PDB file of C-alpha atoms in Angstrom:
ATOM      1  CA  MET Q   7     -42.212  -2.890 165.674  1.00 61.00           C
ATOM      2  CA  ALA Q   8     -45.178  -3.673 163.464  1.00 81.00           C
ATOM      3  CA  VAL Q   9     -44.362  -7.410 163.111  1.00 86.00           C
ATOM      4  CA  HIS Q  10     -44.196  -7.686 166.867  1.00 86.00           C
ATOM      5  CA  ALA Q  11     -47.621  -6.112 167.253  1.00 86.00           C
ATOM      6  CA  PHE Q  12     -49.096  -8.524 164.727  1.00 89.00           C
ATOM      7  CA  ARG Q  13     -47.521 -11.478 166.603  1.00 87.00           C
ATOM      8  CA  LYS Q  14     -49.026 -10.301 169.877  1.00 88.00           C
ATOM      9  CA  LEU Q  15     -52.374 -10.147 168.097  1.00 88.00           C
ATOM     10  CA  ARG Q  16     -51.863 -13.646 166.782  1.00 89.00           C
ATOM     11  CA  ASP Q  17     -51.055 -14.930 170.284  1.00 87.00           C
ATOM     12  CA  PHE Q  18     -54.179 -13.204 171.606  1.00 87.00           C
ATOM     13  CA  LEU Q  19     -56.313 -14.862 168.902  1.00 88.00           C
ATOM     14  CA  ASN Q  20     -54.825 -18.273 169.698  1.00 86.00           C
ATOM     15  CA  SER Q  21     -55.699 -17.708 173.420  1.00 82.00           C
ATOM     16  CA  GLN Q  22     -59.281 -16.985 172.489  1.00 82.00           C
ATOM     17  CA  VAL Q  23     -59.678 -19.653 169.776  1.00 84.00           C
ATOM     18  CA  ILE Q  24     -58.353 -22.970 170.967  1.00 83.00           C
ATOM     19  CA  GLY Q  25     -57.042 -25.486 168.476  1.00 82.00           C
ATOM     20  CA  GLN Q  26     -57.441 -23.483 165.264  1.00 85.00           C
ATOM     21  CA  PRO Q  27     -53.942 -21.969 164.660  1.00 87.00           C
ATOM     22  CA  GLU Q  28     -54.375 -22.170 160.807  1.00 87.00           C
ATOM     23  CA  LEU Q  29     -57.605 -20.128 161.075  1.00 89.00           C
ATOM     24  CA  THR Q  30     -56.045 -17.426 163.221  1.00 90.00           C
ATOM     25  CA  GLU Q  31     -52.914 -17.241 161.078  1.00 91.00           C
ATOM     26  CA  HIS Q  32     -54.844 -16.929 157.859  1.00 91.00           C
ATOM     27  CA  LEU Q  33     -57.091 -14.259 159.324  1.00 91.00           C
ATOM     28  CA  LEU Q  34     -53.997 -12.121 159.709  1.00 93.00           C
ATOM     29  CA  ILE Q  35     -52.764 -13.083 156.256  1.00 94.00           C
ATOM     30  CA  ALA Q  36     -56.117 -11.999 154.790  1.00 93.00           C
ATOM     31  CA  ILE Q  37     -55.856  -8.701 156.636  1.00 93.00           C
ATOM     32  CA  LEU Q  38     -52.306  -8.129 155.364  1.00 93.00           C
ATOM     33  CA  ALA Q  39     -53.064  -9.259 151.805  1.00 93.00           C
ATOM     34  CA  ASP Q  40     -56.321  -7.262 151.702  1.00 92.00           C
ATOM     35  CA  GLY Q  41     -58.531 -10.187 150.837  1.00 92.00           C
ATOM     36  CA  HIS Q  42     -61.539 -12.284 151.977  1.00 93.00           C
ATOM     37  CA  LEU Q  43     -61.832 -15.725 153.458  1.00 92.00           C
ATOM     38  CA  LEU Q  44     -64.187 -18.586 152.904  1.00 91.00           C
ATOM     39  CA  VAL Q  45     -64.124 -20.955 155.858  1.00 90.00           C
ATOM     40  CA  GLU Q  46     -65.707 -24.389 155.571  1.00 86.00           C
ATOM     41  CA  GLY Q  47     -66.275 -26.535 158.585  1.00 82.00           C
ATOM     42  CA  PRO Q  48     -68.791 -28.159 160.879  1.00 80.00           C
ATOM     43  CA  PRO Q  49     -70.674 -25.993 163.409  1.00 79.00           C
ATOM     44  CA  GLY Q  50     -69.039 -25.113 166.729  1.00 79.00           C
ATOM     45  CA  LEU Q  51     -65.497 -24.621 165.531  1.00 81.00           C
ATOM     46  CA  ALA Q  52     -65.203 -20.997 166.784  1.00 81.00           C
ATOM     47  CA  LYS Q  53     -65.468 -19.344 163.373  1.00 81.00           C
ATOM     48  CA  THR Q  54     -67.626 -16.538 164.762  1.00 81.00           C
ATOM     49  CA  ARG Q  55     -65.498 -16.228 167.919  1.00 83.00           C
ATOM     50  CA  ALA Q  56     -62.312 -15.950 165.785  1.00 86.00           C
ATOM     51  CA  ILE Q  57     -63.365 -12.947 163.744  1.00 83.00           C
ATOM     52  CA  ASN Q  58     -65.008 -11.299 166.793  1.00 83.00           C
ATOM     53  CA  ALA Q  59     -61.693 -11.634 168.660  1.00 85.00           C
ATOM     54  CA  LEU Q  60     -59.906 -10.132 165.648  1.00 87.00           C
ATOM     55  CA  ALA Q  61     -62.271  -7.182 165.779  1.00 85.00           C
ATOM     56  CA  LYS Q  62     -61.319  -6.659 169.420  1.00 85.00           C
ATOM     57  CA  GLY Q  63     -57.605  -6.709 168.525  1.00 87.00           C
ATOM     58  CA  ILE Q  64     -57.746  -4.001 165.916  1.00 89.00           C
ATOM     59  CA  GLU Q  65     -59.486  -0.605 165.675  1.00 87.00           C
ATOM     60  CA  ALA Q  66     -62.357  -1.875 163.589  1.00 86.00           C
ATOM     61  CA  ASN Q  67     -66.096  -2.570 163.842  1.00 88.00           C
ATOM     62  CA  PHE Q  68     -67.564  -6.018 163.317  1.00 89.00           C
ATOM     63  CA  HIS Q  69     -70.951  -7.243 162.132  1.00 89.00           C
ATOM     64  CA  ARG Q  70     -72.354 -10.738 161.761  1.00 90.00           C
ATOM     65  CA  ILE Q  71     -74.914 -11.478 159.056  1.00 90.00           C
ATOM     66  CA  GLN Q  72     -76.846 -14.707 159.236  1.00 89.00           C
ATOM     67  CA  PHE Q  73     -77.598 -15.685 155.655  1.00 89.00           C
ATOM     68  CA  THR Q  74     -81.050 -17.204 155.137  1.00 86.00           C
ATOM     69  CA  PRO Q  75     -83.167 -18.009 152.057  1.00 87.00           C
ATOM     70  CA  ASP Q  76     -85.440 -14.932 152.716  1.00 88.00           C
ATOM     71  CA  LEU Q  77     -82.539 -12.453 152.936  1.00 88.00           C
ATOM     72  CA  LEU Q  78     -82.797  -9.506 150.529  1.00 88.00           C
ATOM     73  CA  PRO Q  79     -79.921  -7.527 148.936  1.00 87.00           C
ATOM     74  CA  ALA Q  80     -81.095  -4.422 150.783  1.00 87.00           C
ATOM     75  CA  ASP Q  81     -80.560  -6.295 154.099  1.00 89.00           C
ATOM     76  CA  LEU Q  82     -76.825  -6.158 153.222  1.00 89.00           C
ATOM     77  CA  THR Q  83     -76.374  -2.923 151.366  1.00 88.00           C
ATOM     78  CA  GLY Q  84     -78.938  -0.667 153.060  1.00 86.00           C
ATOM     79  CA  THR Q  85     -81.681   1.236 151.372  1.00 84.00           C
ATOM     80  CA  ASP Q  86     -83.215   4.648 150.757  1.00 81.00           C
ATOM     81  CA  ILE Q  87     -85.589   5.628 153.526  1.00 84.00           C
ATOM     82  CA  TYR Q  88     -88.345   8.178 152.891  1.00 80.00           C
ATOM     83  CA  ARG Q  89     -88.439  11.088 155.343  1.00 83.00           C
ATOM     84  CA  PRO Q  90     -91.909  12.588 155.480  1.00 84.00           C
ATOM     85  CA  GLU Q  91     -90.736  15.696 157.303  1.00 79.00           C
ATOM     86  CA  THR Q  92     -88.421  16.626 154.416  1.00 79.00           C
ATOM     87  CA  GLY Q  93     -90.218  14.895 151.567  1.00 78.00           C
ATOM     88  CA  ASP Q  94     -87.007  13.221 150.307  1.00 82.00           C
ATOM     89  CA  PHE Q  95     -85.147   9.941 150.582  1.00 80.00           C
ATOM     90  CA  LYS Q  96     -82.107   9.447 152.784  1.00 82.00           C
ATOM     91  CA  PHE Q  97     -79.721   6.459 152.428  1.00 82.00           C
ATOM     92  CA  GLN Q  98     -79.567   4.179 155.482  1.00 85.00           C
ATOM     93  CA  PRO Q  99     -76.285   2.136 155.291  1.00 88.00           C
ATOM     94  CA  GLY Q 100     -76.530  -1.601 155.779  1.00 86.00           C
ATOM     95  CA  PRO Q 101     -74.168  -3.960 157.634  1.00 90.00           C
ATOM     96  CA  LEU Q 102     -71.684  -4.101 154.718  1.00 91.00           C
ATOM     97  CA  PHE Q 103     -70.399  -0.702 155.822  1.00 92.00           C
ATOM     98  CA  HIS Q 104     -68.546  -2.291 158.752  1.00 91.00           C
ATOM     99  CA  ASN Q 105     -64.851  -3.175 158.594  1.00 91.00           C
ATOM    100  CA  LEU Q 106     -65.109  -6.875 159.394  1.00 90.00           C
ATOM    101  CA  ILE Q 107     -68.083  -8.910 158.126  1.00 90.00           C
ATOM    102  CA  LEU Q 108     -68.983 -12.437 159.103  1.00 90.00           C
ATOM    103  CA  ALA Q 109     -71.225 -13.886 156.377  1.00 89.00           C
ATOM    104  CA  ASP Q 110     -72.490 -16.920 158.250  1.00 87.00           C
ATOM    105  CA  GLU Q 111     -73.661 -19.826 156.124  1.00 86.00           C
ATOM    106  CA  ILE Q 112     -73.269 -17.796 152.970  1.00 86.00           C
ATOM    107  CA  ASN Q 113     -74.591 -20.550 150.695  1.00 83.00           C
ATOM    108  CA  ARG Q 114     -78.077 -20.374 152.233  1.00 85.00           C
ATOM    109  CA  ALA Q 115     -78.852 -17.030 150.577  1.00 83.00           C
ATOM    110  CA  PRO Q 116     -80.226 -16.785 146.969  1.00 82.00           C
ATOM    111  CA  ALA Q 117     -78.296 -15.520 143.979  1.00 80.00           C
ATOM    112  CA  LYS Q 118     -79.441 -11.824 144.233  1.00 83.00           C
ATOM    113  CA  VAL Q 119     -78.043 -11.565 147.788  1.00 85.00           C
ATOM    114  CA  GLN Q 120     -74.764 -13.289 146.756  1.00 82.00           C
ATOM    115  CA  SER Q 121     -74.398 -10.902 143.809  1.00 80.00           C
ATOM    116  CA  ALA Q 122     -74.781  -7.894 146.145  1.00 83.00           C
ATOM    117  CA  LEU Q 123     -72.043  -9.294 148.321  1.00 85.00           C
ATOM    118  CA  LEU Q 124     -69.948 -10.039 145.206  1.00 82.00           C
ATOM    119  CA  GLU Q 125     -69.930  -6.369 144.212  1.00 82.00           C
ATOM    120  CA  ALA Q 126     -68.892  -5.352 147.744  1.00 88.00           C
ATOM    121  CA  MET Q 127     -66.064  -7.951 147.772  1.00 88.00           C
ATOM    122  CA  ALA Q 128     -64.764  -7.240 144.278  1.00 85.00           C
ATOM    123  CA  GLU Q 129     -65.285  -3.503 143.883  1.00 86.00           C
ATOM    124  CA  ARG Q 130     -65.260  -2.353 147.508  1.00 89.00           C
ATOM    125  CA  GLN Q 131     -68.553  -0.454 146.811  1.00 88.00           C
ATOM    126  CA  ILE Q 132     -72.255  -1.059 146.749  1.00 85.00           C
ATOM    127  CA  THR Q 133     -74.944   0.337 144.431  1.00 82.00           C
ATOM    128  CA  VAL Q 134     -78.407   1.289 145.582  1.00 81.00           C
ATOM    129  CA  GLY Q 135     -80.618   2.696 142.833  1.00 76.00           C
ATOM    130  CA  LYS Q 136     -78.571   5.067 140.770  1.00 80.00           C
ATOM    131  CA  LYS Q 137     -76.021   5.883 143.450  1.00 84.00           C
ATOM    132  CA  THR Q 138     -72.791   4.036 144.328  1.00 86.00           C
ATOM    133  CA  TYR Q 139     -71.330   4.222 147.820  1.00 88.00           C
ATOM    134  CA  ALA Q 140     -67.724   3.374 148.708  1.00 90.00           C
ATOM    135  CA  LEU Q 141     -67.039   0.911 151.533  1.00 90.00           C
ATOM    136  CA  PRO Q 142     -64.499   1.509 154.301  1.00 90.00           C
ATOM    137  CA  PRO Q 143     -60.794   1.201 153.222  1.00 91.00           C
ATOM    138  CA  LEU Q 144     -60.401  -1.639 155.687  1.00 91.00           C
ATOM    139  CA  PHE Q 145     -63.011  -4.191 154.566  1.00 92.00           C
ATOM    140  CA  THR Q 146     -62.746  -7.973 155.028  1.00 91.00           C
ATOM    141  CA  VAL Q 147     -65.396 -10.604 154.595  1.00 91.00           C
ATOM    142  CA  MET Q 148     -65.160 -13.921 156.369  1.00 90.00           C
ATOM    143  CA  ALA Q 149     -67.797 -16.262 154.955  1.00 89.00           C
ATOM    144  CA  THR Q 150     -68.655 -19.649 156.376  1.00 87.00           C
ATOM    145  CA  GLN Q 151     -70.106 -22.813 154.898  1.00 83.00           C
ATOM    146  CA  ASN Q 152     -71.433 -25.923 156.623  1.00 77.00           C
ATOM    147  CA  PRO Q 153     -70.299 -29.047 154.677  1.00 72.00           C
ATOM    148  CA  ILE Q 154     -72.639 -31.360 156.570  1.00 67.00           C
ATOM    149  CA  GLU Q 155     -76.116 -30.129 155.709  1.00 63.00           C
ATOM    150  CA  GLN Q 156     -76.642 -29.133 152.064  1.00 61.00           C
ATOM    151  CA  GLU Q 157     -80.448 -29.176 151.865  1.00 59.00           C
ATOM    152  CA  GLY Q 158     -81.822 -25.718 150.999  1.00 56.00           C
ATOM    153  CA  THR Q 159     -78.503 -24.277 149.954  1.00 68.00           C
ATOM    154  CA  TYR Q 160     -77.403 -22.317 146.881  1.00 72.00           C
ATOM    155  CA  PRO Q 161     -73.935 -23.331 145.738  1.00 76.00           C
ATOM    156  CA  LEU Q 162     -71.653 -20.360 145.297  1.00 79.00           C
ATOM    157  CA  PRO Q 163     -70.931 -19.485 141.622  1.00 76.00           C
ATOM    158  CA  GLU Q 164     -67.342 -19.836 140.438  1.00 79.00           C
ATOM    159  CA  ALA Q 165     -67.062 -16.120 139.899  1.00 76.00           C
ATOM    160  CA  GLN Q 166     -67.831 -15.462 143.530  1.00 78.00           C
ATOM    161  CA  LEU Q 167     -65.558 -18.218 144.772  1.00 85.00           C
ATOM    162  CA  ASP Q 168     -62.691 -16.639 142.768  1.00 87.00           C
ATOM    163  CA  ARG Q 169     -63.232 -13.432 144.782  1.00 88.00           C
ATOM    164  CA  PHE Q 170     -62.138 -15.166 147.979  1.00 92.00           C
ATOM    165  CA  LEU Q 171     -58.477 -14.809 148.608  1.00 93.00           C
ATOM    166  CA  LEU Q 172     -58.416 -18.012 150.764  1.00 93.00           C
ATOM    167  CA  HIS Q 173     -60.511 -21.076 151.354  1.00 92.00           C
ATOM    168  CA  LEU Q 174     -59.885 -22.838 154.664  1.00 91.00           C
ATOM    169  CA  VAL Q 175     -61.233 -26.233 155.551  1.00 88.00           C
ATOM    170  CA  LEU Q 176     -61.503 -26.808 159.294  1.00 86.00           C
ATOM    171  CA  ASP Q 177     -61.877 -30.146 161.087  1.00 83.00           C
ATOM    172  CA  TYR Q 178     -62.786 -31.128 164.624  1.00 84.00           C
ATOM    173  CA  PRO Q 179     -60.097 -30.759 167.317  1.00 82.00           C
ATOM    174  CA  ASP Q 180     -58.184 -33.694 168.864  1.00 83.00           C
ATOM    175  CA  ALA Q 181     -58.697 -34.990 172.382  1.00 88.00           C
ATOM    176  CA  ALA Q 182     -56.095 -32.778 174.010  1.00 85.00           C
ATOM    177  CA  THR Q 183     -57.480 -29.668 172.385  1.00 83.00           C
ATOM    178  CA  GLU Q 184     -61.022 -30.695 173.379  1.00 85.00           C
ATOM    179  CA  ARG Q 185     -59.944 -30.734 177.074  1.00 86.00           C
ATOM    180  CA  ARG Q 186     -58.484 -27.248 176.747  1.00 83.00           C
ATOM    181  CA  ILE Q 187     -61.822 -26.080 175.292  1.00 79.00           C
ATOM    182  CA  LEU Q 188     -63.630 -27.561 178.228  1.00 82.00           C
ATOM    183  CA  GLN Q 189     -61.244 -25.696 180.604  1.00 78.00           C
ATOM    184  CA  LEU Q 190     -61.790 -22.459 178.740  1.00 73.00           C
ATOM    185  CA  THR Q 191     -65.586 -22.685 178.965  1.00 73.00           C
ATOM    186  CA  ARG Q 192     -65.437 -23.798 182.589  1.00 72.00           C
ATOM    187  CA  ASN Q 193     -63.153 -21.004 183.793  1.00 67.00           C
ATOM    188  CA  GLU Q 194     -63.722 -17.754 181.928  1.00 57.00           C
ATOM    189  CA  SER Q 195     -60.544 -16.291 183.439  1.00 51.00           C
ATOM    190  CA  ILE Q 196     -58.456 -18.625 181.284  1.00 46.00           C
ATOM    191  CA  ARG Q 197     -59.473 -16.542 178.260  1.00 48.00           C
ATOM    192  CA  GLY Q 198     -56.826 -13.980 179.148  1.00 48.00           C
ATOM    193  CA  GLU Q 199     -58.922 -10.894 178.296  1.00 52.00           C
ATOM    194  CA  SER Q 200     -56.520  -8.913 180.505  1.00 48.00           C
ATOM    195  CA  ASP Q 201     -53.699  -9.963 178.156  1.00 64.00           C
ATOM    196  CA  MET Q 202     -55.439  -8.416 175.115  1.00 70.00           C
ATOM    197  CA  PRO Q 203     -52.883  -6.339 173.282  1.00 74.00           C
ATOM    198  CA  GLU Q 204     -53.259  -2.725 172.460  1.00 81.00           C
ATOM    199  CA  PRO Q 205     -55.626  -2.654 169.452  1.00 85.00           C
ATOM    200  CA  LEU Q 206     -53.823  -2.225 166.168  1.00 87.00           C
ATOM    201  CA  SER Q 207     -54.690   1.037 164.417  1.00 88.00           C
ATOM    202  CA  GLN Q 208     -55.920   0.925 160.838  1.00 90.00           C
ATOM    203  CA  LYS Q 209     -53.032   3.151 159.944  1.00 91.00           C
ATOM    204  CA  ALA Q 210     -50.629   0.501 161.252  1.00 90.00           C
ATOM    205  CA  ILE Q 211     -52.434  -2.190 159.193  1.00 92.00           C
ATOM    206  CA  PHE Q 212     -52.118  -0.101 155.982  1.00 93.00           C
ATOM    207  CA  ALA Q 213     -48.391   0.459 156.751  1.00 92.00           C
ATOM    208  CA  ALA Q 214     -47.919  -3.262 157.285  1.00 93.00           C
ATOM    209  CA  ARG Q 215     -49.558  -3.976 153.919  1.00 93.00           C
ATOM    210  CA  GLN Q 216     -47.084  -1.646 152.216  1.00 93.00           C
ATOM    211  CA  ALA Q 217     -44.263  -3.382 154.140  1.00 93.00           C
ATOM    212  CA  THR Q 218     -45.309  -6.799 152.772  1.00 94.00           C
ATOM    213  CA  MET Q 219     -45.361  -5.484 149.198  1.00 93.00           C
ATOM    214  CA  SER Q 220     -41.770  -4.206 149.584  1.00 93.00           C
ATOM    215  CA  LEU Q 221     -40.401  -7.636 150.485  1.00 94.00           C
ATOM    216  CA  HIS Q 222     -37.878  -9.041 148.052  1.00 94.00           C
ATOM    217  CA  ILE Q 223     -38.964 -11.858 145.813  1.00 93.00           C
ATOM    218  CA  GLU Q 224     -36.515 -13.634 143.550  1.00 93.00           C
ATOM    219  CA  PRO Q 225     -37.442 -14.126 139.855  1.00 94.00           C
ATOM    220  CA  ALA Q 226     -37.140 -17.888 140.428  1.00 95.00           C
ATOM    221  CA  VAL Q 227     -39.843 -17.662 143.140  1.00 95.00           C
ATOM    222  CA  GLU Q 228     -42.063 -15.573 140.834  1.00 95.00           C
ATOM    223  CA  ASN Q 229     -41.601 -18.155 138.171  1.00 95.00           C
ATOM    224  CA  TYR Q 230     -42.510 -20.920 140.599  1.00 95.00           C
ATOM    225  CA  ILE Q 231     -45.826 -19.192 141.314  1.00 96.00           C
ATOM    226  CA  VAL Q 232     -46.514 -18.865 137.586  1.00 95.00           C
ATOM    227  CA  GLN Q 233     -45.633 -22.475 136.908  1.00 95.00           C
ATOM    228  CA  LEU Q 234     -48.025 -23.691 139.636  1.00 95.00           C
ATOM    229  CA  VAL Q 235     -50.835 -21.763 138.068  1.00 95.00           C
ATOM    230  CA  ILE Q 236     -49.986 -22.831 134.532  1.00 94.00           C
ATOM    231  CA  ALA Q 237     -49.909 -26.463 135.689  1.00 93.00           C
ATOM    232  CA  THR Q 238     -53.664 -26.137 136.470  1.00 93.00           C
ATOM    233  CA  ARG Q 239     -54.380 -24.763 132.971  1.00 92.00           C
ATOM    234  CA  GLN Q 240     -52.075 -27.033 130.946  1.00 92.00           C
ATOM    235  CA  PRO Q 241     -51.970 -30.258 133.069  1.00 90.00           C
ATOM    236  CA  ALA Q 242     -51.348 -32.456 130.031  1.00 90.00           C
ATOM    237  CA  ALA Q 243     -47.860 -31.013 129.819  1.00 89.00           C
ATOM    238  CA  TYR Q 244     -47.037 -32.482 133.229  1.00 88.00           C
ATOM    239  CA  ASP Q 245     -49.138 -35.671 133.592  1.00 87.00           C
ATOM    240  CA  GLU Q 246     -51.935 -37.497 131.841  1.00 89.00           C
ATOM    241  CA  THR Q 247     -53.671 -38.415 135.093  1.00 89.00           C
ATOM    242  CA  LEU Q 248     -53.564 -34.807 136.208  1.00 89.00           C
ATOM    243  CA  ALA Q 249     -55.072 -33.684 132.905  1.00 89.00           C
ATOM    244  CA  SER Q 250     -57.983 -36.126 133.409  1.00 91.00           C
ATOM    245  CA  TRP Q 251     -58.732 -34.556 136.802  1.00 92.00           C
ATOM    246  CA  ILE Q 252     -58.903 -30.839 135.882  1.00 91.00           C
ATOM    247  CA  GLU Q 253     -61.693 -29.369 133.798  1.00 90.00           C
ATOM    248  CA  TYR Q 254     -60.674 -25.686 134.204  1.00 90.00           C
ATOM    249  CA  GLY Q 255     -57.572 -24.243 135.800  1.00 90.00           C
ATOM    250  CA  VAL Q 256     -57.274 -21.276 138.053  1.00 92.00           C
ATOM    251  CA  SER Q 257     -57.604 -17.586 137.034  1.00 90.00           C
ATOM    252  CA  PRO Q 258     -54.919 -14.835 137.131  1.00 92.00           C
ATOM    253  CA  ARG Q 259     -56.358 -13.832 140.498  1.00 92.00           C
ATOM    254  CA  ALA Q 260     -54.738 -17.052 141.792  1.00 93.00           C
ATOM    255  CA  SER Q 261     -51.281 -15.773 140.837  1.00 95.00           C
ATOM    256  CA  ILE Q 262     -51.839 -12.489 142.565  1.00 95.00           C
ATOM    257  CA  ALA Q 263     -53.274 -14.217 145.618  1.00 94.00           C
ATOM    258  CA  LEU Q 264     -50.378 -16.643 145.859  1.00 95.00           C
ATOM    259  CA  GLU Q 265     -47.814 -13.880 145.839  1.00 95.00           C
ATOM    260  CA  ARG Q 266     -49.688 -11.612 148.255  1.00 95.00           C
ATOM    261  CA  CYS Q 267     -50.272 -14.395 150.759  1.00 96.00           C
ATOM    262  CA  ALA Q 268     -46.720 -15.684 150.459  1.00 96.00           C
ATOM    263  CA  ARG Q 269     -45.484 -12.097 151.107  1.00 96.00           C
ATOM    264  CA  ALA Q 270     -47.774 -11.814 154.163  1.00 95.00           C
ATOM    265  CA  ARG Q 271     -46.561 -15.132 155.628  1.00 95.00           C
ATOM    266  CA  ALA Q 272     -42.917 -14.167 155.110  1.00 95.00           C
ATOM    267  CA  TRP Q 273     -43.501 -10.814 156.793  1.00 94.00           C
ATOM    268  CA  LEU Q 274     -45.221 -12.414 159.780  1.00 93.00           C
ATOM    269  CA  LEU Q 275     -42.288 -14.725 160.164  1.00 92.00           C
ATOM    270  CA  GLY Q 276     -39.942 -11.695 160.272  1.00 90.00           C
ATOM    271  CA  ARG Q 277     -38.249 -12.094 156.920  1.00 91.00           C
ATOM    272  CA  ASP Q 278     -37.616  -9.476 154.268  1.00 90.00           C
ATOM    273  CA  PHE Q 279     -37.764 -11.930 151.399  1.00 93.00           C
ATOM    274  CA  VAL Q 280     -40.145 -14.607 150.117  1.00 95.00           C
ATOM    275  CA  THR Q 281     -39.157 -18.232 149.858  1.00 94.00           C
ATOM    276  CA  PRO Q 282     -40.711 -21.199 147.898  1.00 95.00           C
ATOM    277  CA  ASP Q 283     -41.796 -22.583 151.252  1.00 94.00           C
ATOM    278  CA  ASP Q 284     -44.009 -19.529 151.761  1.00 95.00           C
ATOM    279  CA  VAL Q 285     -45.677 -20.198 148.407  1.00 95.00           C
ATOM    280  CA  THR Q 286     -46.295 -23.915 149.116  1.00 94.00           C
ATOM    281  CA  ALA Q 287     -47.554 -23.100 152.627  1.00 94.00           C
ATOM    282  CA  VAL Q 288     -50.410 -21.024 151.271  1.00 94.00           C
ATOM    283  CA  ALA Q 289     -50.939 -22.864 147.981  1.00 94.00           C
ATOM    284  CA  TYR Q 290     -53.709 -25.225 149.145  1.00 94.00           C
ATOM    285  CA  ASN Q 291     -55.832 -22.479 150.706  1.00 94.00           C
ATOM    286  CA  VAL Q 292     -55.281 -20.146 147.731  1.00 95.00           C
ATOM    287  CA  LEU Q 293     -55.902 -22.652 144.903  1.00 94.00           C
ATOM    288  CA  ARG Q 294     -58.375 -25.156 146.371  1.00 91.00           C
ATOM    289  CA  HIS Q 295     -61.613 -23.272 145.597  1.00 91.00           C
ATOM    290  CA  ARG Q 296     -60.447 -22.002 142.217  1.00 92.00           C
ATOM    291  CA  LEU Q 297     -59.949 -25.420 140.644  1.00 91.00           C
ATOM    292  CA  ILE Q 298     -62.849 -26.921 138.698  1.00 90.00           C
ATOM    293  CA  LEU Q 299     -62.459 -30.677 138.776  1.00 90.00           C
ATOM    294  CA  SER Q 300     -63.615 -32.918 135.927  1.00 89.00           C
ATOM    295  CA  TYR Q 301     -66.401 -35.472 136.078  1.00 91.00           C
ATOM    296  CA  GLN Q 302     -63.706 -38.164 136.040  1.00 89.00           C
ATOM    297  CA  ALA Q 303     -62.130 -36.778 139.214  1.00 88.00           C
ATOM    298  CA  GLU Q 304     -65.483 -36.583 140.937  1.00 87.00           C
ATOM    299  CA  ALA Q 305     -66.333 -40.137 139.841  1.00 88.00           C
ATOM    300  CA  ASP Q 306     -63.014 -41.385 141.185  1.00 87.00           C
ATOM    301  CA  GLY Q 307     -63.439 -39.486 144.459  1.00 88.00           C
ATOM    302  CA  VAL Q 308     -60.429 -37.284 143.804  1.00 89.00           C
ATOM    303  CA  SER Q 309     -60.466 -34.095 145.915  1.00 90.00           C
ATOM    304  CA  ALA Q 310     -58.926 -30.681 145.103  1.00 90.00           C
ATOM    305  CA  ASN Q 311     -56.309 -31.372 147.773  1.00 91.00           C
ATOM    306  CA  GLN Q 312     -55.186 -34.550 145.987  1.00 92.00           C
ATOM    307  CA  VAL Q 313     -54.947 -32.609 142.712  1.00 92.00           C
ATOM    308  CA  LEU Q 314     -52.805 -29.966 144.429  1.00 94.00           C
ATOM    309  CA  ASP Q 315     -50.661 -32.683 145.992  1.00 93.00           C
ATOM    310  CA  LYS Q 316     -49.821 -33.929 142.553  1.00 92.00           C
ATOM    311  CA  ILE Q 317     -49.183 -30.418 141.129  1.00 94.00           C
ATOM    312  CA  LEU Q 318     -46.802 -29.587 143.966  1.00 93.00           C
ATOM    313  CA  ASN Q 319     -44.978 -32.859 143.412  1.00 93.00           C
ATOM    314  CA  LEU Q 320     -44.712 -32.276 139.593  1.00 92.00           C
ATOM    315  CA  VAL Q 321     -43.714 -28.644 139.569  1.00 92.00           C
ATOM    316  CA  PRO Q 322     -40.153 -28.312 140.789  1.00 90.00           C
ATOM    317  CA  ALA Q 323     -39.502 -25.719 143.479  1.00 88.00           C
ATOM    318  CA  PRO Q 324     -36.436 -23.442 142.995  1.00 85.00           C
TER     319      PRO Q 324
END
């Protein structure tokens, strides 16, 4: 059964990445919902390890790109190479032609590089010169940001942030989890590489995506998704304080992402229908990066999570 195979993959990821169940779950949700992740957290929280383990668990190739200020668009897309023996140019594909991409410290690259990645994420293609090249059907970008050190960084534009299906915020593990990490690094056999499941085929992933889209969703749940989105655009209709916190609401991509991620979560839990709990469970990671807070909210120290807390309290669930 496809759900069972995905659960085995989730268990394998959790055995390889200690103390980050939200990250491993949302990696699978992103694969099922055909989207990209932005992961924000301090260094050393196994972000690279997680997507590398995911690449081992499915029939896909993985490439890590370290974003730096001197990176060029051609370093991502590839370029035309002149062949003296034939007298013509031949396209040499870049790292974006892999299935799983880790864009490490994405905000350290300048705007031209980010725009090249934006085309790949949004259009599933890259353009070099006058030619356009399609990317693999299975294509997922996991980008990371370090919230601690901001010197020499280029903030991601809102248009690019909107392309990310999910925005996860990771924190340091607790004491018990830290001990398990020590045990894992001390004894490599604890990793359980022998328990690695049979790699999922890309055909199985595409079939699972179709299965998630066939799940039943009640009109009331659809309306709940819409009302959550509308509350970010028309906050004055719900609460004056909320209206003072939001400068711009979320785009229609947020509605699509909420439904797709809720469907993926319901499918992973073995249900053939979507509940309001599925929507609220993914709402923070779907909406957090799409909200543009007002100057008043920033001055008051109000975070996007606090805004979403208020929205979820004000919008009644069916």
